[in-house]
mmCIF file of C-alpha atoms in Angstrom:
data_model
loop_
_atom_site.group_PDB
_atom_site.id
_atom_site.type_symbol
_atom_site.label_atom_id
_atom_site.label_comp_id
_atom_site.label_asym_id
_atom_site.label_seq_id
_atom_site.Cartn_x
_atom_site.Cartn_y
_atom_site.Cartn_z
ATOM 1 C CA LYS A 58 63.758 124.487 58.956
ATOM 2 C CA ASN A 59 62.006 127.186 59.101
ATOM 3 C CA GLU A 60 57.997 126.507 56.472
ATOM 4 C CA VAL A 61 58.812 130.743 55.544
ATOM 5 C CA GLU A 62 62.734 132.259 54.985
ATOM 6 C CA GLN A 63 63.649 135.358 54.454
ATOM 7 C CA SER A 64 66.948 136.894 53.118
ATOM 8 C CA PRO A 65 68.573 138.859 53.848
ATOM 9 C CA GLN A 66 67.776 139.054 57.507
ATOM 10 C CA ASN A 67 69.593 142.146 58.069
ATOM 11 C CA LEU A 68 70.153 145.152 54.999
ATOM 12 C CA THR A 69 71.618 148.808 54.217
ATOM 13 C CA ALA A 70 71.209 150.075 51.197
ATOM 14 C CA GLN A 71 71.460 154.221 49.710
ATOM 15 C CA GLU A 72 68.624 156.313 49.263
ATOM 16 C CA GLY A 73 68.226 155.523 45.749
ATOM 17 C CA GLU A 74 68.770 151.914 45.479
ATOM 18 C CA PHE A 75 66.590 149.201 44.071
ATOM 19 C CA ILE A 76 65.941 147.444 47.085
ATOM 20 C CA THR A 77 65.339 142.798 46.649
ATOM 21 C CA ILE A 78 63.747 141.034 49.939
ATOM 22 C CA ASN A 79 62.651 136.773 49.096
ATOM 23 C CA CYS A 80 60.941 134.832 50.314
ATOM 24 C CA SER A 81 60.933 130.862 50.684
ATOM 25 C CA TYR A 82 57.951 128.911 51.429
ATOM 26 C CA SER A 83 57.950 125.388 52.044
ATOM 27 C CA VAL A 84 53.794 124.232 52.865
ATOM 28 C CA GLY A 85 51.455 124.478 50.254
ATOM 29 C CA ILE A 86 49.690 128.258 50.789
ATOM 30 C CA SER A 87 46.163 129.582 49.880
ATOM 31 C CA ALA A 88 48.052 133.138 49.600
ATOM 32 C CA LEU A 89 50.998 135.207 50.390
ATOM 33 C CA HIS A 90 51.152 138.241 52.373
ATOM 34 C CA TRP A 91 54.297 141.215 52.805
ATOM 35 C CA LEU A 92 53.803 143.293 56.065
ATOM 36 C CA GLN A 93 56.631 145.952 56.721
ATOM 37 C CA GLN A 94 56.354 146.454 60.782
ATOM 38 C CA HIS A 95 58.016 149.946 61.880
ATOM 39 C CA PRO A 96 60.218 150.532 64.673
ATOM 40 C CA GLY A 97 56.995 151.034 67.483
ATOM 41 C CA GLY A 98 56.662 147.294 66.080
ATOM 42 C CA GLY A 99 53.157 147.826 64.677
ATOM 43 C CA ILE A 100 52.630 146.185 61.719
ATOM 44 C CA VAL A 101 50.857 147.084 58.107
ATOM 45 C CA SER A 102 49.471 144.935 55.439
ATOM 46 C CA LEU A 103 51.246 145.725 51.710
ATOM 47 C CA PHE A 104 50.301 142.944 49.507
ATOM 48 C CA MET A 105 48.690 139.635 49.523
ATOM 49 C CA LEU A 106 49.080 137.686 46.539
ATOM 50 C CA SER A 107 48.393 135.033 45.490
ATOM 51 C CA SER A 108 49.793 134.333 42.023
ATOM 52 C CA GLY A 109 51.490 136.537 39.841
ATOM 53 C CA LYS A 110 52.247 140.398 40.445
ATOM 54 C CA LYS A 111 51.468 143.412 42.795
ATOM 55 C CA LYS A 112 52.387 146.953 42.205
ATOM 56 C CA HIS A 113 52.110 149.955 45.304
ATOM 57 C CA GLY A 114 53.723 153.316 44.444
ATOM 58 C CA ARG A 115 57.717 152.235 44.246
ATOM 59 C CA LEU A 116 56.546 148.491 45.818
ATOM 60 C CA ILE A 117 56.582 144.989 43.520
ATOM 61 C CA ALA A 118 55.837 142.480 44.816
ATOM 62 C CA THR A 119 55.472 138.538 42.954
ATOM 63 C CA ILE A 120 55.218 135.303 43.879
ATOM 64 C CA ASN A 121 56.049 131.955 41.515
ATOM 65 C CA ILE A 122 53.988 129.580 42.715
ATOM 66 C CA GLN A 123 56.065 126.641 41.164
ATOM 67 C CA GLU A 124 59.164 127.278 42.698
ATOM 68 C CA LYS A 125 57.945 128.518 46.455
ATOM 69 C CA HIS A 126 59.128 131.665 45.956
ATOM 70 C CA SER A 127 58.396 135.936 46.769
ATOM 71 C CA SER A 128 60.151 138.474 46.044
ATOM 72 C CA LEU A 129 59.153 142.119 47.267
ATOM 73 C CA HIS A 130 61.159 144.647 45.627
ATOM 74 C CA ILE A 131 61.364 148.348 46.197
ATOM 75 C CA THR A 132 62.030 151.315 43.327
ATOM 76 C CA ALA A 133 64.329 154.520 44.379
ATOM 77 C CA SER A 134 64.345 153.390 48.493
ATOM 78 C CA HIS A 135 63.731 156.375 50.986
ATOM 79 C CA PRO A 136 65.652 156.371 54.127
ATOM 80 C CA ARG A 137 61.855 156.163 54.578
ATOM 81 C CA ASP A 138 60.776 152.820 53.902
ATOM 82 C CA SER A 139 63.368 151.585 56.889
ATOM 83 C CA ALA A 140 61.328 149.756 58.662
ATOM 84 C CA VAL A 141 61.276 145.447 59.232
ATOM 85 C CA TYR A 142 59.647 143.324 56.454
ATOM 86 C CA ILE A 143 57.941 140.497 57.616
ATOM 87 C CA CYS A 144 57.422 138.288 54.373
ATOM 88 C CA ALA A 145 53.551 135.430 55.770
ATOM 89 C CA VAL A 146 51.624 132.270 54.519
ATOM 90 C CA ARG A 147 48.962 131.434 54.589
ATOM 91 C CA GLY A 148 47.737 127.817 54.962
ATOM 92 C CA ILE A 149 45.070 125.831 52.668
ATOM 93 C CA GLN A 150 43.222 124.185 55.436
ATOM 94 C CA GLY A 151 40.685 124.879 58.567
ATOM 95 C CA ALA A 152 41.162 128.972 59.886
ATOM 96 C CA GLN A 153 44.049 129.514 57.659
ATOM 97 C CA LYS A 154 46.613 130.575 59.739
ATOM 98 C CA LEU A 155 49.181 133.192 58.660
ATOM 99 C CA VAL A 156 53.132 131.589 59.196
ATOM 100 C CA PHE A 157 55.666 134.285 59.148
ATOM 101 C CA GLY A 158 59.238 134.303 58.439
ATOM 102 C CA GLN A 159 62.114 135.787 60.498
ATOM 103 C CA GLY A 160 61.734 138.784 58.954
ATOM 104 C CA THR A 161 64.112 141.308 57.310
ATOM 105 C CA ARG A 162 65.551 144.211 58.927
ATOM 106 C CA LEU A 163 66.060 147.104 55.526
ATOM 107 C CA THR A 164 68.057 150.272 56.425
ATOM 108 C CA ILE A 165 68.458 153.049 53.814
ATOM 109 C CA ASN A 166 71.371 155.715 54.560
ATOM 110 C CA PRO A 167 70.537 158.805 53.107
ATOM 111 C CA SER B 330 36.706 147.955 56.634
ATOM 112 C CA GLN B 331 37.882 145.418 59.654
ATOM 113 C CA THR B 332 39.165 147.629 62.307
ATOM 114 C CA ILE B 333 41.422 146.460 65.390
ATOM 115 C CA HIS B 334 41.537 148.687 68.941
ATOM 116 C CA GLN B 335 44.833 146.865 70.609
ATOM 117 C CA TRP B 336 45.937 148.335 73.936
ATOM 118 C CA PRO B 337 47.588 149.283 75.755
ATOM 119 C CA ALA B 338 50.577 149.513 74.380
ATOM 120 C CA THR B 339 52.474 149.047 76.919
ATOM 121 C CA LEU B 340 53.176 147.483 79.594
ATOM 122 C CA VAL B 341 55.563 146.248 82.154
ATOM 123 C CA GLN B 342 54.799 143.955 84.824
ATOM 124 C CA PRO B 343 56.021 142.324 87.615
ATOM 125 C CA VAL B 344 56.880 138.593 87.405
ATOM 126 C CA GLY B 345 53.987 136.992 88.935
ATOM 127 C CA SER B 346 51.111 139.526 88.732
ATOM 128 C CA PRO B 347 48.492 139.283 86.073
ATOM 129 C CA LEU B 348 47.667 140.189 82.589
ATOM 130 C CA SER B 349 44.808 141.045 80.142
ATOM 131 C CA LEU B 350 45.153 141.732 76.832
ATOM 132 C CA GLU B 351 41.545 143.043 75.650
ATOM 133 C CA CYS B 352 42.148 143.286 71.007
ATOM 134 C CA THR B 353 38.240 144.635 69.746
ATOM 135 C CA VAL B 354 37.224 144.547 66.082
ATOM 136 C CA GLU B 355 34.872 146.906 64.033
ATOM 137 C CA GLY B 356 34.078 146.855 60.410
ATOM 138 C CA THR B 357 33.441 143.010 60.294
ATOM 139 C CA SER B 358 30.566 139.991 61.857
ATOM 140 C CA ASN B 359 32.074 136.894 62.633
ATOM 141 C CA PRO B 360 35.432 136.930 62.158
ATOM 142 C CA ASN B 361 38.241 134.182 62.467
ATOM 143 C CA LEU B 362 40.866 136.287 65.068
ATOM 144 C CA TYR B 363 44.280 135.093 66.443
ATOM 145 C CA TRP B 364 46.541 136.467 69.345
ATOM 146 C CA TYR B 365 49.928 136.088 67.185
ATOM 147 C CA ARG B 366 54.099 137.323 70.020
ATOM 148 C CA GLN B 367 56.902 138.167 68.708
ATOM 149 C CA ALA B 368 60.319 136.948 71.370
ATOM 150 C CA ALA B 369 62.779 139.519 70.492
ATOM 151 C CA GLY B 370 64.659 138.903 68.171
ATOM 152 C CA ARG B 371 62.643 136.239 66.859
ATOM 153 C CA GLY B 372 59.248 136.476 64.171
ATOM 154 C CA LEU B 373 56.065 136.022 64.550
ATOM 155 C CA GLN B 374 54.536 133.399 66.052
ATOM 156 C CA LEU B 375 50.557 132.233 66.223
ATOM 157 C CA LEU B 376 49.574 131.346 70.229
ATOM 158 C CA PHE B 377 45.949 131.526 69.607
ATOM 159 C CA TYR B 378 42.930 131.798 66.881
ATOM 160 C CA SER B 379 39.329 131.777 67.278
ATOM 161 C CA VAL B 380 36.814 130.512 64.836
ATOM 162 C CA GLY B 381 33.478 131.750 66.966
ATOM 163 C CA ILE B 382 32.841 132.828 70.377
ATOM 164 C CA GLY B 383 33.943 130.975 72.970
ATOM 165 C CA GLN B 384 36.629 128.222 70.517
ATOM 166 C CA ILE B 385 40.250 128.755 70.755
ATOM 167 C CA SER B 386 42.891 127.014 69.493
ATOM 168 C CA SER B 387 46.384 126.813 71.599
ATOM 169 C CA GLU B 388 49.423 126.507 69.496
ATOM 170 C CA VAL B 389 51.501 126.215 71.149
ATOM 171 C CA PRO B 390 51.624 124.827 75.064
ATOM 172 C CA GLN B 391 52.551 127.561 77.768
ATOM 173 C CA ASN B 392 51.847 130.090 80.462
ATOM 174 C CA LEU B 393 48.883 131.841 78.147
ATOM 175 C CA SER B 394 45.047 131.378 78.033
ATOM 176 C CA ALA B 395 42.743 133.177 74.709
ATOM 177 C CA SER B 396 39.498 134.296 75.160
ATOM 178 C CA ARG B 397 36.317 134.855 72.694
ATOM 179 C CA PRO B 398 33.120 136.394 75.025
ATOM 180 C CA GLN B 399 31.629 137.902 71.755
ATOM 181 C CA ASP B 400 32.384 138.179 68.470
ATOM 182 C CA ARG B 401 34.304 141.025 68.473
ATOM 183 C CA GLN B 402 35.957 140.587 71.264
ATOM 184 C CA PHE B 403 39.265 138.366 72.269
ATOM 185 C CA ILE B 404 41.762 138.103 74.946
ATOM 186 C CA LEU B 405 44.644 137.300 76.464
ATOM 187 C CA SER B 406 45.680 136.054 80.024
ATOM 188 C CA SER B 407 47.377 134.784 82.330
ATOM 189 C CA LYS B 408 46.887 134.227 85.871
ATOM 190 C CA LYS B 409 50.365 134.431 86.938
ATOM 191 C CA LEU B 410 53.413 135.849 83.706
ATOM 192 C CA LEU B 411 56.933 134.672 83.139
ATOM 193 C CA LEU B 412 59.434 136.018 82.365
ATOM 194 C CA SER B 413 60.010 134.196 78.919
ATOM 195 C CA ASP B 414 56.132 136.236 78.756
ATOM 196 C CA SER B 415 58.157 139.742 77.174
ATOM 197 C CA GLY B 416 57.737 140.047 74.080
ATOM 198 C CA PHE B 417 55.808 141.684 71.350
ATOM 199 C CA TYR B 418 52.226 140.804 71.130
ATOM 200 C CA LEU B 419 49.587 141.133 68.010
ATOM 201 C CA CYS B 420 46.328 141.102 67.788
ATOM 202 C CA ALA B 421 44.815 139.870 63.954
ATOM 203 C CA CYS B 422 41.653 139.112 62.355
ATOM 204 C CA LYS B 423 40.675 137.686 58.746
ATOM 205 C CA GLN B 424 37.792 138.334 57.221
ATOM 206 C CA VAL B 425 35.973 136.019 54.563
ATOM 207 C CA PHE B 426 36.130 138.877 51.884
ATOM 208 C CA TYR B 427 39.077 140.105 53.336
ATOM 209 C CA GLY B 428 42.952 139.946 53.844
ATOM 210 C CA TYR B 429 44.157 140.607 57.337
ATOM 211 C CA THR B 430 44.249 142.755 59.861
ATOM 212 C CA PHE B 431 46.876 144.145 62.123
ATOM 213 C CA GLY B 432 46.794 145.465 65.554
ATOM 214 C CA SER B 433 48.840 147.514 66.249
ATOM 215 C CA GLY B 434 50.894 145.323 69.000
ATOM 216 C CA THR B 435 51.472 145.262 72.949
ATOM 217 C CA ARG B 436 55.161 145.150 73.972
ATOM 218 C CA LEU B 437 55.234 143.445 77.335
ATOM 219 C CA THR B 438 58.136 143.681 79.539
ATOM 220 C CA VAL B 439 57.983 141.145 82.668
ATOM 221 C CA VAL B 440 60.844 142.353 85.529
#
């Protein structure tokens, strides 16, 4: 079993729909990251969370430390939101390496 | 803010040829540096990390090596590439008061 599990692996929706991507992890963490990877491969950091909720534009990220679960929400989705969304957790000890989920491929159709 | 320069963006190399991917960081000092690889259809996997000059830790046994000759320079190398080395290679940086910053990545195809 992977330390970080994302669901769904693939998600197709229509423009305007509310999107939820889930991430569960099984290890102790110091922070959780949500990342966006575009088709060319470049990765952009969206959020870094250690508790509660963060919002940036149409994106909302929440984390429940007790349940070891995080969600990324996209409101009023748009085709330009199409990308792979990756959850990554940062360890507590040592070099605080990131452990990545396998990613969720989101496609928003116009 | 931290900025990572990673090159080249794409690379096609024959089996058995050497490899050198370079990552340089600006806007920070004494960062932790990381090399990740994403094989086709899989998630990113940590290959190497470095907490300082000349300090390299390897996460998985493989055909690759890493070096950190300067504080802000991290190099991924291979003496002889294998087909299985194909993938997307990503350099990342973390400093104490900042989150992670990622390079733009290198897509390597070994033919």
